[in-house]
Amino acid sequence: KQWYQRRVRGRRRPPPSDGSGPRLDGVGFLNQSLADRGFMPRTRDLISKKVWAEKTITSYNGIWEIWSKWCEEKGLPQIPSTESAVQQLCEYLAELSAMGWGTRTIHSHSSALANFLPPVNGSKISADSTLHMLLQSIWRKRPPAARYSATWDVDQLLLWWHDHPKPLSLYDLSRKTLCLLAISSCSRVDDLVHLLA
């Protein structure tokens, strides 16, 4: 089984060498399906390329690549019929779960693929009750681990600053201000960097 090998971030795989032409990514498939439905290029571009951030598109394309390889191995279409879409997606997610993939990752795959697969009964596939039951079962079977396995005591930092020699230099005052901002706002480091810009 080659389909499950995770995509190396930032690297593009070469197109298949079987003469079938370049393999479309998820956004490419969405664009193609919009073209098949008669949408004009400008509208297709707005819908398929502007609705998500660049990182989201990269993530969705990676998920689509794994999905495509799984479908190829199983002899299934990448875009299933409306009747078989829920079952095919559920089988895929169940296999990811059986292989030990993380619950959050499986939910990400479900969410991403719901944007590309056909609607079921006039609604997005993600609204299907069978898919909901499967995802709940996966969640209960393997609840996601806490993102952080350890925490630290904020009081230690505050005491350190309290005992720091006074008066503070401009450099130390800047560091203390950043520490207090980080603690009080729960901001990430990159959010704090934007404050300096």
PDB file of C-alpha atoms in Angstrom:
ATOM      1  CA  LYS A   1       0.000   0.000   0.000  1.00  0.00           C
ATOM      2  CA  GLN A   2       1.520   3.256  -1.105  1.00  0.00           C
ATOM      3  CA  TRP A   3      -1.457   5.577  -0.780  1.00  0.00           C
ATOM      4  CA  TYR A   4      -1.077   6.092   2.961  1.00  0.00           C
ATOM      5  CA  GLN A   5       2.462   7.455   2.832  1.00  0.00           C
ATOM      6  CA  ARG A   6       2.146  10.998   4.043  1.00  0.00           C
ATOM      7  CA  ARG A   7       3.067  13.734   1.648  1.00  0.00           C
ATOM      8  CA  VAL A   8       6.342  15.474   2.383  1.00  0.00           C
ATOM      9  CA  ARG A   9       5.507  19.088   3.097  1.00  0.00           C
ATOM     10  CA  GLY A  10       6.425  21.449   0.291  1.00  0.00           C
ATOM     11  CA  ARG A  11       7.297  18.746  -2.257  1.00  0.00           C
ATOM     12  CA  ARG A  12       5.233  18.036  -5.318  1.00  0.00           C
ATOM     13  CA  ARG A  13       5.031  14.493  -6.571  1.00  0.00           C
ATOM     14  CA  PRO A  14       5.592  14.027 -10.297  1.00  0.00           C
ATOM     15  CA  PRO A  15       2.540  13.341 -12.466  1.00  0.00           C
ATOM     16  CA  PRO A  16       1.776   9.682 -13.170  1.00  0.00           C
ATOM     17  CA  SER A  17       3.879   8.144 -15.916  1.00  0.00           C
ATOM     18  CA  ASP A  18       1.070   6.086 -17.396  1.00  0.00           C
ATOM     19  CA  GLY A  19       0.295   8.705 -20.048  1.00  0.00           C
ATOM     20  CA  SER A  20      -2.896   9.804 -18.365  1.00  0.00           C
ATOM     21  CA  GLY A  21      -1.644  13.378 -17.976  1.00  0.00           C
ATOM     22  CA  PRO A  22      -1.127  15.376 -14.815  1.00  0.00           C
ATOM     23  CA  ARG A  23      -3.109  14.354 -11.761  1.00  0.00           C
ATOM     24  CA  LEU A  24      -5.463  17.111 -10.599  1.00  0.00           C
ATOM     25  CA  ASP A  25      -5.261  18.221  -6.982  1.00  0.00           C
ATOM     26  CA  GLY A  26      -8.383  18.907  -4.896  1.00  0.00           C
ATOM     27  CA  VAL A  27      -8.724  22.524  -5.977  1.00  0.00           C
ATOM     28  CA  GLY A  28      -8.096  21.466  -9.586  1.00  0.00           C
ATOM     29  CA  PHE A  29     -10.924  18.944  -9.339  1.00  0.00           C
ATOM     30  CA  LEU A  30     -13.221  21.558  -7.844  1.00  0.00           C
ATOM     31  CA  ASN A  31     -12.314  23.931 -10.671  1.00  0.00           C
ATOM     32  CA  GLN A  32     -12.954  21.188 -13.256  1.00  0.00           C
ATOM     33  CA  SER A  33     -16.330  20.289 -11.759  1.00  0.00           C
ATOM     34  CA  LEU A  34     -17.348  23.952 -11.815  1.00  0.00           C
ATOM     35  CA  ALA A  35     -16.280  24.138 -15.475  1.00  0.00           C
ATOM     36  CA  ASP A  36     -18.359  21.029 -16.243  1.00  0.00           C
ATOM     37  CA  ARG A  37     -21.352  22.778 -14.684  1.00  0.00           C
ATOM     38  CA  GLY A  38     -20.861  25.815 -16.961  1.00  0.00           C
ATOM     39  CA  PHE A  39     -19.248  28.340 -14.611  1.00  0.00           C
ATOM     40  CA  MET A  40     -17.143  31.005 -16.333  1.00  0.00           C
ATOM     41  CA  PRO A  41     -13.347  31.064 -15.650  1.00  0.00           C
ATOM     42  CA  ARG A  42     -13.452  34.213 -13.484  1.00  0.00           C
ATOM     43  CA  THR A  43     -16.204  32.760 -11.282  1.00  0.00           C
ATOM     44  CA  ARG A  44     -14.441  29.386 -11.074  1.00  0.00           C
ATOM     45  CA  ASP A  45     -11.239  31.098 -10.006  1.00  0.00           C
ATOM     46  CA  LEU A  46     -13.021  33.063  -7.287  1.00  0.00           C
ATOM     47  CA  ILE A  47     -14.760  29.980  -5.937  1.00  0.00           C
ATOM     48  CA  SER A  48     -11.960  27.439  -6.201  1.00  0.00           C
ATOM     49  CA  LYS A  49      -8.886  29.503  -5.404  1.00  0.00           C
ATOM     50  CA  LYS A  50      -9.944  32.493  -3.349  1.00  0.00           C
ATOM     51  CA  VAL A  51     -12.264  30.912  -0.794  1.00  0.00           C
ATOM     52  CA  TRP A  52      -9.422  29.382   1.282  1.00  0.00           C
ATOM     53  CA  ALA A  53      -6.115  30.662   2.596  1.00  0.00           C
ATOM     54  CA  GLU A  54      -2.951  29.402   0.883  1.00  0.00           C
ATOM     55  CA  LYS A  55      -2.071  27.083   3.800  1.00  0.00           C
ATOM     56  CA  THR A  56      -5.571  25.600   3.712  1.00  0.00           C
ATOM     57  CA  ILE A  57      -5.282  24.950  -0.024  1.00  0.00           C
ATOM     58  CA  THR A  58      -1.921  23.226   0.501  1.00  0.00           C
ATOM     59  CA  SER A  59      -3.404  21.093   3.282  1.00  0.00           C
ATOM     60  CA  TYR A  60      -6.523  20.225   1.252  1.00  0.00           C
ATOM     61  CA  ASN A  61      -4.426  19.305  -1.786  1.00  0.00           C
ATOM     62  CA  GLY A  62      -2.306  16.983   0.360  1.00  0.00           C
ATOM     63  CA  ILE A  63      -5.448  15.307   1.701  1.00  0.00           C
ATOM     64  CA  TRP A  64      -6.843  15.031  -1.829  1.00  0.00           C
ATOM     65  CA  GLU A  65      -3.634  13.345  -2.979  1.00  0.00           C
ATOM     66  CA  ILE A  66      -3.916  10.692  -0.244  1.00  0.00           C
ATOM     67  CA  TRP A  67      -7.628  10.206  -1.054  1.00  0.00           C
ATOM     68  CA  SER A  68      -6.850   9.874  -4.774  1.00  0.00           C
ATOM     69  CA  LYS A  69      -4.216   7.201  -4.172  1.00  0.00           C
ATOM     70  CA  TRP A  70      -6.573   5.292  -1.876  1.00  0.00           C
ATOM     71  CA  CYS A  71      -9.334   5.412  -4.523  1.00  0.00           C
ATOM     72  CA  GLU A  72      -6.865   4.298  -7.184  1.00  0.00           C
ATOM     73  CA  GLU A  73      -5.743   1.321  -5.100  1.00  0.00           C
ATOM     74  CA  LYS A  74      -9.352   0.294  -4.416  1.00  0.00           C
ATOM     75  CA  GLY A  75     -10.425   0.779  -8.037  1.00  0.00           C
ATOM     76  CA  LEU A  76     -12.916   3.470  -7.023  1.00  0.00           C
ATOM     77  CA  PRO A  77     -13.611   6.838  -8.677  1.00  0.00           C
ATOM     78  CA  GLN A  78     -12.134   9.922  -7.030  1.00  0.00           C
ATOM     79  CA  ILE A  79     -15.510  11.610  -7.368  1.00  0.00           C
ATOM     80  CA  PRO A  80     -18.058   8.948  -6.426  1.00  0.00           C
ATOM     81  CA  SER A  81     -21.688   9.018  -7.441  1.00  0.00           C
ATOM     82  CA  THR A  82     -24.124  10.675  -5.064  1.00  0.00           C
ATOM     83  CA  GLU A  83     -25.416   7.243  -4.055  1.00  0.00           C
ATOM     84  CA  SER A  84     -22.008   5.838  -3.075  1.00  0.00           C
ATOM     85  CA  ALA A  85     -20.259   8.993  -1.825  1.00  0.00           C
ATOM     86  CA  VAL A  86     -21.084   8.550   1.875  1.00  0.00           C
ATOM     87  CA  GLN A  87     -20.111   4.877   1.919  1.00  0.00           C
ATOM     88  CA  GLN A  88     -16.847   5.511   0.077  1.00  0.00           C
ATOM     89  CA  LEU A  89     -15.870   8.371   2.383  1.00  0.00           C
ATOM     90  CA  CYS A  90     -16.787   6.325   5.479  1.00  0.00           C
ATOM     91  CA  GLU A  91     -14.708   3.351   4.269  1.00  0.00           C
ATOM     92  CA  TYR A  92     -11.747   5.663   3.688  1.00  0.00           C
ATOM     93  CA  LEU A  93     -11.989   7.278   7.127  1.00  0.00           C
ATOM     94  CA  ALA A  94     -12.477   3.898   8.817  1.00  0.00           C
ATOM     95  CA  GLU A  95      -9.305   2.633   7.164  1.00  0.00           C
ATOM     96  CA  LEU A  96      -7.366   5.683   8.380  1.00  0.00           C
ATOM     97  CA  SER A  97      -8.653   4.967  11.882  1.00  0.00           C
ATOM     98  CA  ALA A  98      -7.695   1.277  11.652  1.00  0.00           C
ATOM     99  CA  MET A  99      -4.171   2.348  10.670  1.00  0.00           C
ATOM    100  CA  GLY A 100      -3.911   4.446  13.824  1.00  0.00           C
ATOM    101  CA  TRP A 101      -4.187   7.920  12.325  1.00  0.00           C
ATOM    102  CA  GLY A 102      -5.050  10.641  14.831  1.00  0.00           C
ATOM    103  CA  THR A 103      -8.637  11.649  15.415  1.00  0.00           C
ATOM    104  CA  ARG A 104      -8.020  15.281  14.525  1.00  0.00           C
ATOM    105  CA  THR A 105      -6.297  14.241  11.296  1.00  0.00           C
ATOM    106  CA  ILE A 106      -9.243  12.030  10.345  1.00  0.00           C
ATOM    107  CA  HIS A 107     -11.651  14.897  11.022  1.00  0.00           C
ATOM    108  CA  SER A 108      -9.479  17.163   8.856  1.00  0.00           C
ATOM    109  CA  HIS A 109      -9.688  14.642   6.016  1.00  0.00           C
ATOM    110  CA  SER A 110     -13.469  14.439   6.363  1.00  0.00           C
ATOM    111  CA  SER A 111     -13.820  18.210   6.399  1.00  0.00           C
ATOM    112  CA  ALA A 112     -11.517  18.756   3.415  1.00  0.00           C
ATOM    113  CA  LEU A 113     -13.077  16.042   1.260  1.00  0.00           C
ATOM    114  CA  ALA A 114     -16.579  17.341   2.023  1.00  0.00           C
ATOM    115  CA  ASN A 115     -15.652  20.409  -0.033  1.00  0.00           C
ATOM    116  CA  PHE A 116     -14.917  18.316  -3.129  1.00  0.00           C
ATOM    117  CA  LEU A 117     -17.334  15.370  -3.004  1.00  0.00           C
ATOM    118  CA  PRO A 118     -20.865  15.645  -4.420  1.00  0.00           C
ATOM    119  CA  PRO A 119     -23.735  16.724  -2.189  1.00  0.00           C
ATOM    120  CA  VAL A 120     -26.037  14.061  -0.768  1.00  0.00           C
ATOM    121  CA  ASN A 121     -29.789  14.727  -0.732  1.00  0.00           C
ATOM    122  CA  GLY A 122     -29.130  18.364  -1.597  1.00  0.00           C
ATOM    123  CA  SER A 123     -26.800  18.928   1.359  1.00  0.00           C
ATOM    124  CA  LYS A 124     -23.049  18.843   1.826  1.00  0.00           C
ATOM    125  CA  ILE A 125     -21.823  15.316   2.480  1.00  0.00           C
ATOM    126  CA  SER A 126     -20.569  16.412   5.919  1.00  0.00           C
ATOM    127  CA  ALA A 127     -24.226  16.762   7.025  1.00  0.00           C
ATOM    128  CA  ASP A 128     -24.882  13.026   6.514  1.00  0.00           C
ATOM    129  CA  SER A 129     -25.953  11.214   9.711  1.00  0.00           C
ATOM    130  CA  THR A 130     -23.986   8.027   8.916  1.00  0.00           C
ATOM    131  CA  LEU A 131     -20.789  10.032   8.521  1.00  0.00           C
ATOM    132  CA  HIS A 132     -21.533  11.810  11.826  1.00  0.00           C
ATOM    133  CA  MET A 133     -21.980   8.462  13.595  1.00  0.00           C
ATOM    134  CA  LEU A 134     -18.678   7.181  12.210  1.00  0.00           C
ATOM    135  CA  LEU A 135     -16.780  10.304  13.270  1.00  0.00           C
ATOM    136  CA  GLN A 136     -18.318  10.165  16.754  1.00  0.00           C
ATOM    137  CA  SER A 137     -17.325   6.516  17.040  1.00  0.00           C
ATOM    138  CA  ILE A 138     -13.742   7.313  15.987  1.00  0.00           C
ATOM    139  CA  TRP A 139     -13.694  10.175  18.511  1.00  0.00           C
ATOM    140  CA  ARG A 140     -14.874   7.875  21.336  1.00  0.00           C
ATOM    141  CA  LYS A 141     -12.555   5.032  20.351  1.00  0.00           C
ATOM    142  CA  ARG A 142      -9.481   7.266  20.356  1.00  0.00           C
ATOM    143  CA  PRO A 143     -10.119  10.640  21.994  1.00  0.00           C
ATOM    144  CA  PRO A 144      -7.569  13.185  20.827  1.00  0.00           C
ATOM    145  CA  ALA A 145      -4.650  13.672  23.165  1.00  0.00           C
ATOM    146  CA  ALA A 146      -4.148  17.039  24.762  1.00  0.00           C
ATOM    147  CA  ARG A 147      -2.106  19.317  22.533  1.00  0.00           C
ATOM    148  CA  TYR A 148       0.299  20.061  25.345  1.00  0.00           C
ATOM    149  CA  SER A 149       1.617  17.300  27.583  1.00  0.00           C
ATOM    150  CA  ALA A 150       3.124  19.723  30.087  1.00  0.00           C
ATOM    151  CA  THR A 151       2.369  23.166  31.399  1.00  0.00           C
ATOM    152  CA  TRP A 152       4.495  25.641  33.281  1.00  0.00           C
ATOM    153  CA  ASP A 153       3.845  27.821  36.293  1.00  0.00           C
ATOM    154  CA  VAL A 154       3.332  31.466  35.327  1.00  0.00           C
ATOM    155  CA  ASP A 155       4.186  32.492  38.902  1.00  0.00           C
ATOM    156  CA  GLN A 156       7.808  31.431  38.330  1.00  0.00           C
ATOM    157  CA  LEU A 157       8.139  33.937  35.497  1.00  0.00           C
ATOM    158  CA  LEU A 158       6.424  36.695  37.466  1.00  0.00           C
ATOM    159  CA  LEU A 159       8.662  36.061  40.496  1.00  0.00           C
ATOM    160  CA  TRP A 160      11.719  36.100  38.259  1.00  0.00           C
ATOM    161  CA  TRP A 161      10.733  39.512  36.914  1.00  0.00           C
ATOM    162  CA  HIS A 162       9.876  40.708  40.424  1.00  0.00           C
ATOM    163  CA  ASP A 163      13.364  39.761  41.682  1.00  0.00           C
ATOM    164  CA  HIS A 164      15.114  41.138  38.581  1.00  0.00           C
ATOM    165  CA  PRO A 165      17.489  44.050  39.400  1.00  0.00           C
ATOM    166  CA  LYS A 166      15.910  47.475  39.095  1.00  0.00           C
ATOM    167  CA  PRO A 167      15.834  49.812  37.246  1.00  0.00           C
ATOM    168  CA  LEU A 168      15.159  47.787  34.096  1.00  0.00           C
ATOM    169  CA  SER A 169      17.058  48.602  30.949  1.00  0.00           C
ATOM    170  CA  LEU A 170      15.050  49.378  27.836  1.00  0.00           C
ATOM    171  CA  TYR A 171      15.903  45.881  26.527  1.00  0.00           C
ATOM    172  CA  ASP A 172      14.686  44.186  29.747  1.00  0.00           C
ATOM    173  CA  LEU A 173      11.593  46.375  29.834  1.00  0.00           C
ATOM    174  CA  SER A 174      10.771  45.310  26.264  1.00  0.00           C
ATOM    175  CA  ARG A 175      11.210  41.652  27.194  1.00  0.00           C
ATOM    176  CA  LYS A 176       9.023  42.040  30.272  1.00  0.00           C
ATOM    177  CA  THR A 177       6.316  43.780  28.230  1.00  0.00           C
ATOM    178  CA  LEU A 178       6.330  40.951  25.669  1.00  0.00           C
ATOM    179  CA  CYS A 179       6.106  38.349  28.440  1.00  0.00           C
ATOM    180  CA  LEU A 180       3.143  40.113  30.026  1.00  0.00           C
ATOM    181  CA  LEU A 181       1.423  40.489  26.647  1.00  0.00           C
ATOM    182  CA  ALA A 182       1.949  36.810  25.897  1.00  0.00           C
ATOM    183  CA  ILE A 183       0.535  35.744  29.273  1.00  0.00           C
ATOM    184  CA  SER A 184      -2.426  38.101  29.301  1.00  0.00           C
ATOM    185  CA  SER A 185      -3.525  37.556  25.691  1.00  0.00           C
ATOM    186  CA  CYS A 186      -2.615  33.869  25.182  1.00  0.00           C
ATOM    187  CA  SER A 187      -1.117  34.970  21.870  1.00  0.00           C
ATOM    188  CA  ARG A 188       1.183  32.851  19.785  1.00  0.00           C
ATOM    189  CA  VAL A 189       4.712  34.026  19.121  1.00  0.00           C
ATOM    190  CA  ASP A 190       3.891  34.944  15.511  1.00  0.00           C
ATOM    191  CA  ASP A 191       0.970  37.101  16.740  1.00  0.00           C
ATOM    192  CA  LEU A 192       3.372  39.019  18.954  1.00  0.00           C
ATOM    193  CA  VAL A 193       5.789  39.466  16.064  1.00  0.00           C
ATOM    194  CA  HIS A 194       2.995  41.193  14.110  1.00  0.00           C
ATOM    195  CA  LEU A 195       2.673  43.725  16.929  1.00  0.00           C
ATOM    196  CA  LEU A 196       6.264  44.773  16.291  1.00  0.00           C
ATOM    197  CA  ALA A 197       5.681  45.251  12.552  1.00  0.00           C
TER     198      ALA A 197
END
